[in-house]
Short mmCIF file of C-alpha atoms and ligand atoms in Angstrom, two decimals:
data_model
loop_
_atom_site.label_atom_id
_atom_site.label_comp_id
_atom_site.label_asym_id
_atom_site.label_seq_id
_atom_site.Cartn_x
_atom_site.Cartn_y
_atom_site.Cartn_z
CA MET A 1 10.56 22.70 -28.78
CA THR A 2 7.80 21.99 -26.35
CA VAL A 3 5.05 24.38 -25.53
CA THR A 4 4.76 25.23 -21.90
CA SER A 5 1.90 27.03 -20.32
CA GLY A 6 3.81 29.36 -18.09
CA ARG A 7 5.33 26.38 -16.34
CA ALA A 8 8.65 26.29 -18.10
CA GLY A 9 11.35 24.00 -16.81
CA SER A 10 11.39 20.35 -16.05
CA ALA A 11 10.72 18.33 -12.97
CA THR A 12 12.43 15.19 -11.76
CA VAL A 13 9.80 12.61 -11.02
CA ARG A 14 9.93 9.21 -9.42
CA CYS A 15 7.06 7.20 -10.83
CA PRO A 16 5.26 5.31 -8.05
CA ILE A 17 4.33 2.50 -10.44
CA CYS A 18 7.71 1.53 -11.94
CA LEU A 19 9.87 3.47 -9.45
CA ASP A 20 11.96 4.83 -12.35
CA VAL A 21 13.16 8.39 -12.09
CA PHE A 22 12.64 10.52 -15.17
CA SER A 23 12.79 14.15 -16.07
CA TRP A 24 9.57 15.65 -17.24
CA ASP A 25 9.36 18.97 -18.99
CA ARG A 26 6.04 20.40 -18.03
CA THR A 27 4.59 20.23 -21.49
CA ASP A 28 0.95 20.32 -22.48
CA GLU A 29 1.63 17.93 -25.36
CA ASP A 30 1.16 14.20 -25.35
CA LEU A 31 -1.63 14.30 -22.84
CA TYR A 32 -4.22 11.58 -22.32
CA ARG A 33 -7.59 11.41 -20.72
CA PHE A 34 -9.25 8.46 -19.06
CA SER A 35 -12.23 7.55 -21.24
CA GLU A 36 -15.59 6.00 -20.43
CA ASP A 37 -14.52 2.65 -21.90
CA SER A 38 -11.63 2.47 -19.41
CA SER A 39 -8.77 3.29 -21.70
CA TYR A 40 -6.58 6.34 -22.16
CA VAL A 41 -7.24 8.44 -25.25
CA PRO A 42 -5.22 11.40 -26.53
CA LEU A 43 -6.30 14.74 -25.15
CA THR A 44 -5.55 18.05 -26.77
CA ILE A 45 -6.01 21.45 -25.26
CA PRO A 46 -7.32 23.61 -28.11
CA PRO A 47 -4.95 26.48 -28.89
CA GLY A 48 -6.40 29.73 -27.73
CA SER A 49 -8.15 28.14 -24.74
CA SER A 50 -8.63 30.55 -21.91
CA PRO A 51 -6.35 30.03 -18.91
CA GLN A 52 -9.36 28.87 -16.86
CA LYS A 53 -10.37 26.34 -19.46
CA ARG A 54 -6.78 25.16 -19.83
CA GLU A 55 -6.56 24.61 -16.08
CA GLY A 56 -9.81 22.65 -16.12
CA VAL A 57 -8.54 20.34 -18.84
CA ARG A 58 -5.16 19.90 -17.17
CA ARG A 59 -6.86 18.69 -14.01
CA LEU A 60 -8.21 15.68 -15.91
CA ALA A 61 -5.11 15.03 -17.97
CA HIS A 62 -2.68 12.14 -17.62
CA ILE A 63 0.81 11.60 -19.01
CA ARG A 64 2.32 8.32 -20.07
CA CYS A 65 5.26 7.31 -17.92
CA PRO A 66 8.34 6.89 -20.16
CA ASN A 67 9.48 3.99 -17.90
CA PRO A 68 13.16 4.34 -18.89
CA SER A 69 14.06 0.86 -17.67
CA GLY A 70 11.33 -0.56 -19.88
CA ASP A 71 10.20 -3.16 -17.36
CA ARG A 72 6.48 -2.40 -16.99
CA PRO A 73 3.42 -2.44 -19.20
CA PRO A 74 2.35 1.07 -20.31
CA HIS A 75 1.09 3.17 -17.44
CA PHE A 76 -0.20 6.65 -16.84
CA LEU A 77 0.12 9.31 -14.17
CA PRO A 78 -2.04 12.34 -13.53
CA LEU A 79 -0.52 15.42 -15.13
CA LEU A 80 -0.70 17.13 -11.75
CA TYR A 81 1.31 14.31 -10.22
CA THR A 82 4.25 16.58 -9.41
CA ALA A 83 1.91 18.95 -7.62
CA TYR A 84 1.42 16.24 -4.99
CA ARG A 85 3.77 15.25 -2.24
CA PRO A 86 6.45 12.64 -2.95
CA PRO A 87 4.77 9.24 -3.03
CA ILE A 88 4.44 6.95 -0.04
CA VAL A 89 5.65 3.64 -1.44
CA ILE A 90 4.55 0.74 0.74
CA GLY A 91 6.25 -2.65 0.48
CA MET A 92 4.07 -5.52 1.70
CA VAL A 93 6.67 -7.94 2.99
CA GLY A 94 6.02 -11.54 3.90
CA ALA A 95 6.69 -15.12 2.99
CA SER A 96 4.43 -16.71 0.40
CA LEU A 97 1.06 -17.75 1.81
CA SER A 98 1.30 -15.23 4.66
CA GLY A 99 -1.78 -13.57 3.17
CA LYS A 100 -0.41 -10.48 1.42
CA THR A 101 -2.64 -10.70 -1.63
CA HIS A 102 -5.82 -11.26 0.40
CA LEU A 103 -4.87 -8.46 2.77
CA LEU A 104 -4.32 -5.93 0.01
CA ALA A 105 -7.53 -7.00 -1.74
CA ALA A 106 -9.42 -6.47 1.53
CA ILE A 107 -7.74 -3.11 2.19
CA MET A 108 -8.76 -1.91 -1.27
CA GLY A 109 -12.27 -3.27 -0.70
CA GLU A 110 -12.67 -1.34 2.55
CA ILE A 111 -11.34 1.79 0.87
CA GLU A 112 -13.86 1.31 -1.97
CA ARG A 113 -16.55 1.22 0.73
CA ASP A 114 -15.28 4.61 1.85
CA LYS A 115 -14.00 3.38 5.21
CA LEU A 116 -11.19 5.95 5.21
CA ALA A 117 -13.77 8.74 5.42
CA PRO A 118 -14.13 8.54 9.24
CA TYR A 119 -10.41 9.35 9.43
CA GLY A 120 -10.96 12.44 7.29
CA LEU A 121 -9.25 10.86 4.28
CA LYS A 122 -10.40 10.54 0.71
CA ALA A 123 -8.98 8.08 -1.80
CA ASP A 124 -8.92 8.11 -5.60
CA ALA A 125 -7.14 5.91 -8.09
CA LEU A 126 -3.78 7.18 -9.31
CA ASP A 127 -4.20 5.33 -12.60
CA PRO A 128 -7.91 4.45 -12.97
CA VAL A 129 -7.33 1.62 -15.48
CA ARG A 130 -4.87 -0.16 -13.23
CA HIS A 131 -6.99 0.37 -10.15
CA ARG A 132 -10.06 -1.06 -11.85
CA ASN A 133 -8.03 -4.06 -12.95
CA PHE A 134 -6.89 -4.66 -9.39
CA ILE A 135 -10.42 -4.39 -8.04
CA GLN A 136 -11.79 -6.74 -10.72
CA GLN A 137 -9.02 -9.27 -10.34
CA TYR A 138 -8.74 -9.40 -6.55
CA THR A 139 -11.20 -7.35 -4.51
CA GLN A 140 -14.47 -8.30 -6.22
CA PRO A 141 -13.87 -12.08 -6.31
CA LEU A 142 -12.89 -11.99 -2.63
CA MET A 143 -15.39 -9.59 -1.16
CA GLU A 144 -18.42 -9.98 -3.41
CA ARG A 145 -18.14 -13.64 -4.35
CA SER A 146 -16.19 -14.99 -1.33
CA ARG A 147 -13.67 -16.73 -3.59
CA ARG A 148 -10.23 -17.77 -2.43
CA LEU A 149 -7.66 -15.81 -4.46
CA PRO A 150 -5.12 -17.79 -6.47
CA GLY A 151 -1.48 -17.64 -5.40
CA THR A 152 0.63 -14.95 -6.97
CA VAL A 153 4.07 -15.24 -8.52
CA GLU A 154 6.58 -14.62 -5.79
CA GLY A 155 10.20 -13.67 -5.68
CA VAL A 156 10.06 -10.25 -7.29
CA ALA A 157 8.85 -7.03 -5.78
CA ASP A 158 5.88 -6.20 -7.91
CA PHE A 159 3.68 -3.13 -8.22
CA ALA A 160 0.10 -3.88 -7.22
CA ASP A 161 -1.88 -0.63 -7.19
CA ALA A 162 -1.64 3.03 -6.26
CA LEU A 163 -4.04 5.60 -4.83
CA LEU A 164 -4.15 9.32 -4.27
CA ILE A 165 -4.98 9.79 -0.61
CA SER A 166 -6.05 13.27 0.45
CA SER A 167 -6.41 14.83 3.84
CA SER A 168 -7.94 18.28 4.28
CA GLU A 169 -4.48 19.71 3.68
CA ALA A 170 -2.71 17.76 0.96
CA THR A 171 -2.72 14.79 -1.39
CA TRP A 172 -0.24 11.93 -1.28
CA PRO A 173 0.26 9.28 -3.96
CA VAL A 174 0.32 5.96 -2.10
CA ALA A 175 1.66 2.92 -3.95
CA PHE A 176 1.57 -0.72 -2.88
CA PHE A 177 4.24 -3.24 -3.82
CA ASP A 178 4.05 -6.96 -3.15
CA VAL A 179 7.45 -8.01 -1.81
CA GLY A 180 7.09 -11.76 -1.64
CA GLY A 181 9.29 -14.77 -1.78
CA GLU A 182 11.79 -16.20 0.60
CA ASP A 183 15.23 -15.27 -0.56
CA LEU A 184 15.22 -11.78 -1.98
CA SER A 185 18.89 -11.12 -1.49
CA GLY A 186 19.96 -12.97 -4.62
CA LEU A 187 17.76 -10.96 -6.94
CA ARG A 188 19.64 -7.93 -8.12
CA GLU A 189 16.65 -6.35 -9.83
CA ASN A 190 14.96 -6.21 -6.45
CA THR A 191 17.47 -3.72 -5.17
CA ARG A 192 15.94 -0.94 -7.23
CA PHE A 193 12.47 -1.68 -5.91
CA LEU A 194 13.53 -2.08 -2.34
CA SER A 195 15.49 1.17 -2.35
CA GLY A 196 12.36 2.93 -3.62
CA LEU A 197 10.23 1.79 -0.67
CA ASN A 198 9.66 4.32 2.09
CA ALA A 199 7.10 2.45 4.21
CA LEU A 200 6.94 -1.23 5.16
CA MET A 201 4.01 -3.48 5.99
CA PHE A 202 5.28 -6.80 7.34
CA VAL A 203 2.68 -9.54 7.07
CA VAL A 204 2.78 -12.42 9.57
CA ASP A 205 0.60 -15.53 9.33
CA SER A 206 -0.73 -15.94 12.87
CA ALA A 207 -0.92 -19.70 12.34
CA THR A 208 2.88 -19.84 12.06
CA VAL A 209 3.72 -17.52 14.96
CA GLY A 210 4.62 -20.30 17.38
CA ALA A 211 6.40 -22.38 14.75
CA SER A 212 10.15 -22.59 14.59
CA ALA A 213 12.06 -20.10 12.48
CA ASP A 214 11.47 -20.71 8.82
CA ALA A 215 11.48 -19.06 5.45
CA ARG A 216 9.40 -16.12 6.59
CA ASP A 217 12.23 -15.02 8.88
CA ASP A 218 14.59 -14.95 5.90
CA THR A 219 12.19 -12.70 4.03
CA TYR A 220 12.28 -10.17 6.87
CA ARG A 221 16.00 -10.46 7.27
CA SER A 222 16.79 -9.92 3.62
CA VAL A 223 14.45 -6.94 3.26
CA LEU A 224 15.72 -5.27 6.42
CA GLY A 225 19.30 -6.16 5.49
CA MET A 226 19.00 -4.65 2.02
CA LEU A 227 17.34 -1.48 3.28
CA HIS A 228 19.46 -1.10 6.34
CA PRO A 229 22.59 0.93 5.68
CA GLY A 230 24.52 -0.44 8.65
CA SER A 231 24.29 0.43 12.28
CA GLY A 232 21.60 2.62 13.79
CA TYR A 233 17.89 2.66 13.15
CA LEU A 234 16.28 2.35 9.77
CA ASP A 235 14.32 5.53 9.09
CA VAL A 236 11.46 3.83 7.25
CA PRO A 237 8.18 3.56 9.18
CA ALA A 238 6.96 0.00 9.55
CA VAL A 239 3.89 -1.88 10.67
CA VAL A 240 3.78 -5.55 11.61
CA VAL A 241 0.42 -7.13 10.79
CA ILE A 242 -0.39 -10.34 12.65
CA ASN A 243 -2.66 -11.51 9.86
CA LYS A 244 -5.28 -14.28 9.72
CA ALA A 245 -6.07 -13.31 13.32
CA ASP A 246 -9.48 -14.97 12.88
CA LEU A 247 -7.60 -18.25 13.45
CA VAL A 248 -6.60 -17.13 16.95
CA GLN A 249 -9.45 -14.72 17.63
CA PHE A 250 -10.37 -16.20 21.01
CA ALA A 251 -6.85 -16.20 22.39
CA SER A 252 -5.82 -13.36 24.65
CA PRO A 253 -4.92 -10.60 23.81
CA VAL A 254 -6.10 -11.07 20.21
CA ASP A 255 -9.74 -11.14 21.39
CA GLU A 256 -9.26 -7.68 22.94
CA TRP A 257 -8.59 -6.12 19.55
CA ILE A 258 -9.83 -8.12 16.61
CA HIS A 259 -13.55 -7.54 17.22
CA ARG A 260 -13.25 -3.82 17.91
CA PRO A 261 -15.13 -1.61 15.51
CA GLN A 262 -13.10 0.79 13.45
CA ALA A 263 -12.25 4.05 15.22
CA ASP A 264 -13.76 7.24 13.84
CA HIS A 265 -10.54 9.22 14.13
CA LEU A 266 -6.83 8.62 14.55
CA GLN A 267 -6.17 7.29 18.06
CA PRO A 268 -2.44 7.20 18.80
CA ALA A 269 -3.00 5.89 22.34
CA ALA A 270 -5.02 2.91 21.09
CA ILE A 271 -2.39 2.18 18.43
CA LEU A 272 0.25 2.13 21.15
CA ALA A 273 -1.81 -0.16 23.38
CA GLU A 274 -2.48 -2.61 20.54
CA SER A 275 1.22 -2.53 19.59
CA ARG A 276 2.20 -3.42 23.15
CA ASP A 277 -0.23 -6.34 23.22
CA ALA A 278 0.89 -7.60 19.83
CA TYR A 279 4.54 -7.27 20.82
CA ALA A 280 3.90 -9.29 23.98
CA TYR A 281 2.00 -11.88 21.95
CA LEU A 282 4.93 -12.42 19.55
CA HIS A 283 7.47 -12.28 22.33
CA ARG A 284 5.64 -14.88 24.44
CA ALA A 285 5.47 -17.19 21.43
CA GLY A 286 9.23 -16.89 21.05
CA ALA A 287 8.81 -15.32 17.62
CA THR A 288 11.76 -13.01 18.08
CA ALA A 289 12.62 -12.92 14.37
CA LEU A 290 9.19 -11.39 13.73
CA LEU A 291 10.08 -8.57 16.10
CA GLN A 292 13.02 -7.50 13.93
CA PRO A 293 11.10 -4.66 12.27
CA TYR A 294 10.40 -3.27 15.73
CA ARG A 295 14.07 -3.50 16.65
CA TYR A 296 15.48 -2.05 13.44
CA CYS A 297 12.94 0.56 12.38
CA ARG A 298 12.86 3.86 14.22
CA ARG A 299 9.07 3.89 14.12
CA CYS A 300 7.01 0.72 14.17
CA THR A 301 3.52 -0.33 15.25
CA LEU A 302 2.02 -3.81 15.56
CA HIS A 303 -1.54 -4.87 14.74
CA PHE A 304 -3.94 -7.81 14.62
CA ALA A 305 -5.96 -8.17 11.42
CA SER A 306 -7.89 -10.63 9.30
CA ALA A 307 -8.48 -10.16 5.59
CA THR A 308 -11.28 -12.68 5.36
CA GLY A 309 -12.77 -13.05 8.86
CA GLY A 310 -12.50 -16.84 8.62
CA PRO A 311 -10.69 -19.73 6.97
CA ALA A 312 -11.21 -20.92 3.42
CA ARG A 313 -12.81 -24.21 2.56
CA ASP A 314 -11.96 -25.49 -0.92
CA ASP A 315 -12.04 -22.48 -3.19
CA GLY A 316 -14.14 -20.13 -1.13
CA TYR A 317 -15.17 -18.74 2.22
CA PRO A 318 -18.38 -20.55 3.19
CA HIS A 319 -19.42 -17.92 5.72
CA GLY A 320 -18.66 -14.98 3.48
CA VAL A 321 -15.76 -12.58 3.70
CA ARG A 322 -15.72 -10.02 6.48
CA PRO A 323 -12.42 -8.17 6.84
CA MET A 324 -11.45 -7.31 10.39
CA ARG A 325 -9.20 -4.35 11.23
CA VAL A 326 -7.40 -4.31 7.89
CA LEU A 327 -7.35 -0.50 7.65
CA GLU A 328 -5.77 0.10 11.06
CA PRO A 329 -2.23 -0.89 9.98
CA LEU A 330 -2.52 1.26 6.84
CA VAL A 331 -3.79 4.23 8.85
CA ALA A 332 -0.87 3.88 11.30
CA LEU A 333 1.58 3.74 8.39
CA LEU A 334 0.00 6.83 6.82
CA ALA A 335 0.18 8.62 10.18
CA MET A 336 3.87 7.79 10.56
CA SER A 337 4.39 9.04 7.00
CA GLY A 338 2.93 12.45 7.86
CA VAL A 339 -0.53 12.23 6.32
CA PHE A 340 -2.19 13.30 9.59
CA GLY A 341 0.30 16.12 10.14
CA ALA A 342 3.64 16.44 11.89
CA ALA A 343 2.30 16.20 15.44
CA ALA A 344 0.48 12.92 14.75
CA ALA A 345 3.55 11.58 12.96
CA ARG A 346 5.55 12.09 16.15
CA GLU A 347 2.88 10.49 18.32
CA VAL A 348 2.46 7.22 16.39
CA GLY A 349 5.07 4.49 16.48
CA ASN A 350 7.57 6.01 18.85
N1 GDP B 401 -8.05 -17.84 8.00
C1 GDP B 401 -7.57 -16.94 7.13
N2 GDP B 401 -6.93 -17.38 6.02
C2 GDP B 401 -6.45 -16.44 5.17
C3 GDP B 401 -6.57 -15.04 5.40
N3 GDP B 401 -5.98 -14.39 4.38
C4 GDP B 401 -5.49 -15.33 3.55
N4 GDP B 401 -5.77 -16.59 4.02
C5 GDP B 401 -5.40 -17.85 3.39
O1 GDP B 401 -4.00 -17.87 3.18
C6 GDP B 401 -3.70 -18.33 1.86
C7 GDP B 401 -2.57 -17.48 1.28
O2 GDP B 401 -3.02 -16.15 1.07
P1 GDP B 401 -2.38 -15.21 -0.03
O3 GDP B 401 -3.05 -13.87 0.09
O4 GDP B 401 -2.41 -15.84 -1.37
O5 GDP B 401 -0.87 -15.12 0.50
P2 GDP B 401 0.41 -14.46 -0.20
O6 GDP B 401 1.17 -15.56 -0.84
O7 GDP B 401 1.19 -13.85 0.94
O8 GDP B 401 -0.07 -13.43 -1.16
C8 GDP B 401 -4.99 -18.19 1.05
O9 GDP B 401 -5.21 -19.30 0.26
C9 GDP B 401 -6.09 -17.97 2.05
O10 GDP B 401 -7.04 -19.00 2.06
C10 GDP B 401 -7.25 -14.63 6.60
O11 GDP B 401 -7.41 -13.44 6.92
N5 GDP B 401 -7.72 -15.62 7.43
MG1 MG B 402 0.34 -13.14 -3.13
ZN1 ZN B 403 6.46 4.55 -14.35
#
């Protein structure tokens, strides 16, 4: 018999880290707290605690995800997780070497530098241990030491990191999955991950835009094919990121956008204008396969971005790493997912 604190009953939860669904009786047992030495230690709420004190402790508490399919290392969720909105689960889709890992490292780096604040958003780690690991493994080597990041294992949709993103009104868990590899259709275990995605970030290597159709087109096709139930539009918001735009930064219309400073609020009209330019850019290059997300997804925006600001030489970036416009695609995806309210969600990507 579990003790409940006036919150009897259980909740059905989809964990944004393993994407398993589990039932969680709202117990105050088996709680953990994130400790100073970056681990989770058991947390008990002393019996007889006042309701105020109990609430204070619960705010810091985490639970361990039971991960029924047993496919992930141990992971933890805030106890108040179910008090938040359903998670926004972003799949970063692209062929290997398109720059997904660098892009996510740069996005997290900009968020660490509080660059979501001008949009009125605040970000915290969902699971502080995992977030710190991500920052130490990817963001710090790239942004503080200008190191080229090693290639990642591809072929399986893999959880990368998750945040709690808050607007003045609500908090959304936002999880990032790396959906790499060329032929995803043969991997049955991917179906579970793909069906758990509710936002897509397609990553295009600008250096390959004019090239003939290749593996990257298959990646798009298999993801869209697996998510797409048949005819009609796919109701998952999508962004197409023309990445490594530093390599084509002087070509029109890339030069119009890539050097622009970050906006200080959500600008649906600018997002639309950039999407039109990026669409024309892909269309002119004959990269019609890369326009599939735009054709199949009900809401889709297109963006130019560069994770590094310049090309690598050997194992590093000799001129330092300066991300350009990496947050804009994320902000558009958040807007289409409702983070800026219903009116903004209708205005972006239609
Ligand atoms: N010029 C340039 N090169 C990049 C950029 N981002 C990544 N790269 C290069 O592209 C290669 C592949 O990137 P990676 O993030 O590992 O791709 P992934 O396989 O999709 O995760 C890296 O070795 C980088 O040197 C960028 O913004 N600009
Ligand atoms: Mg990678
Ligand atoms: Zn889980």
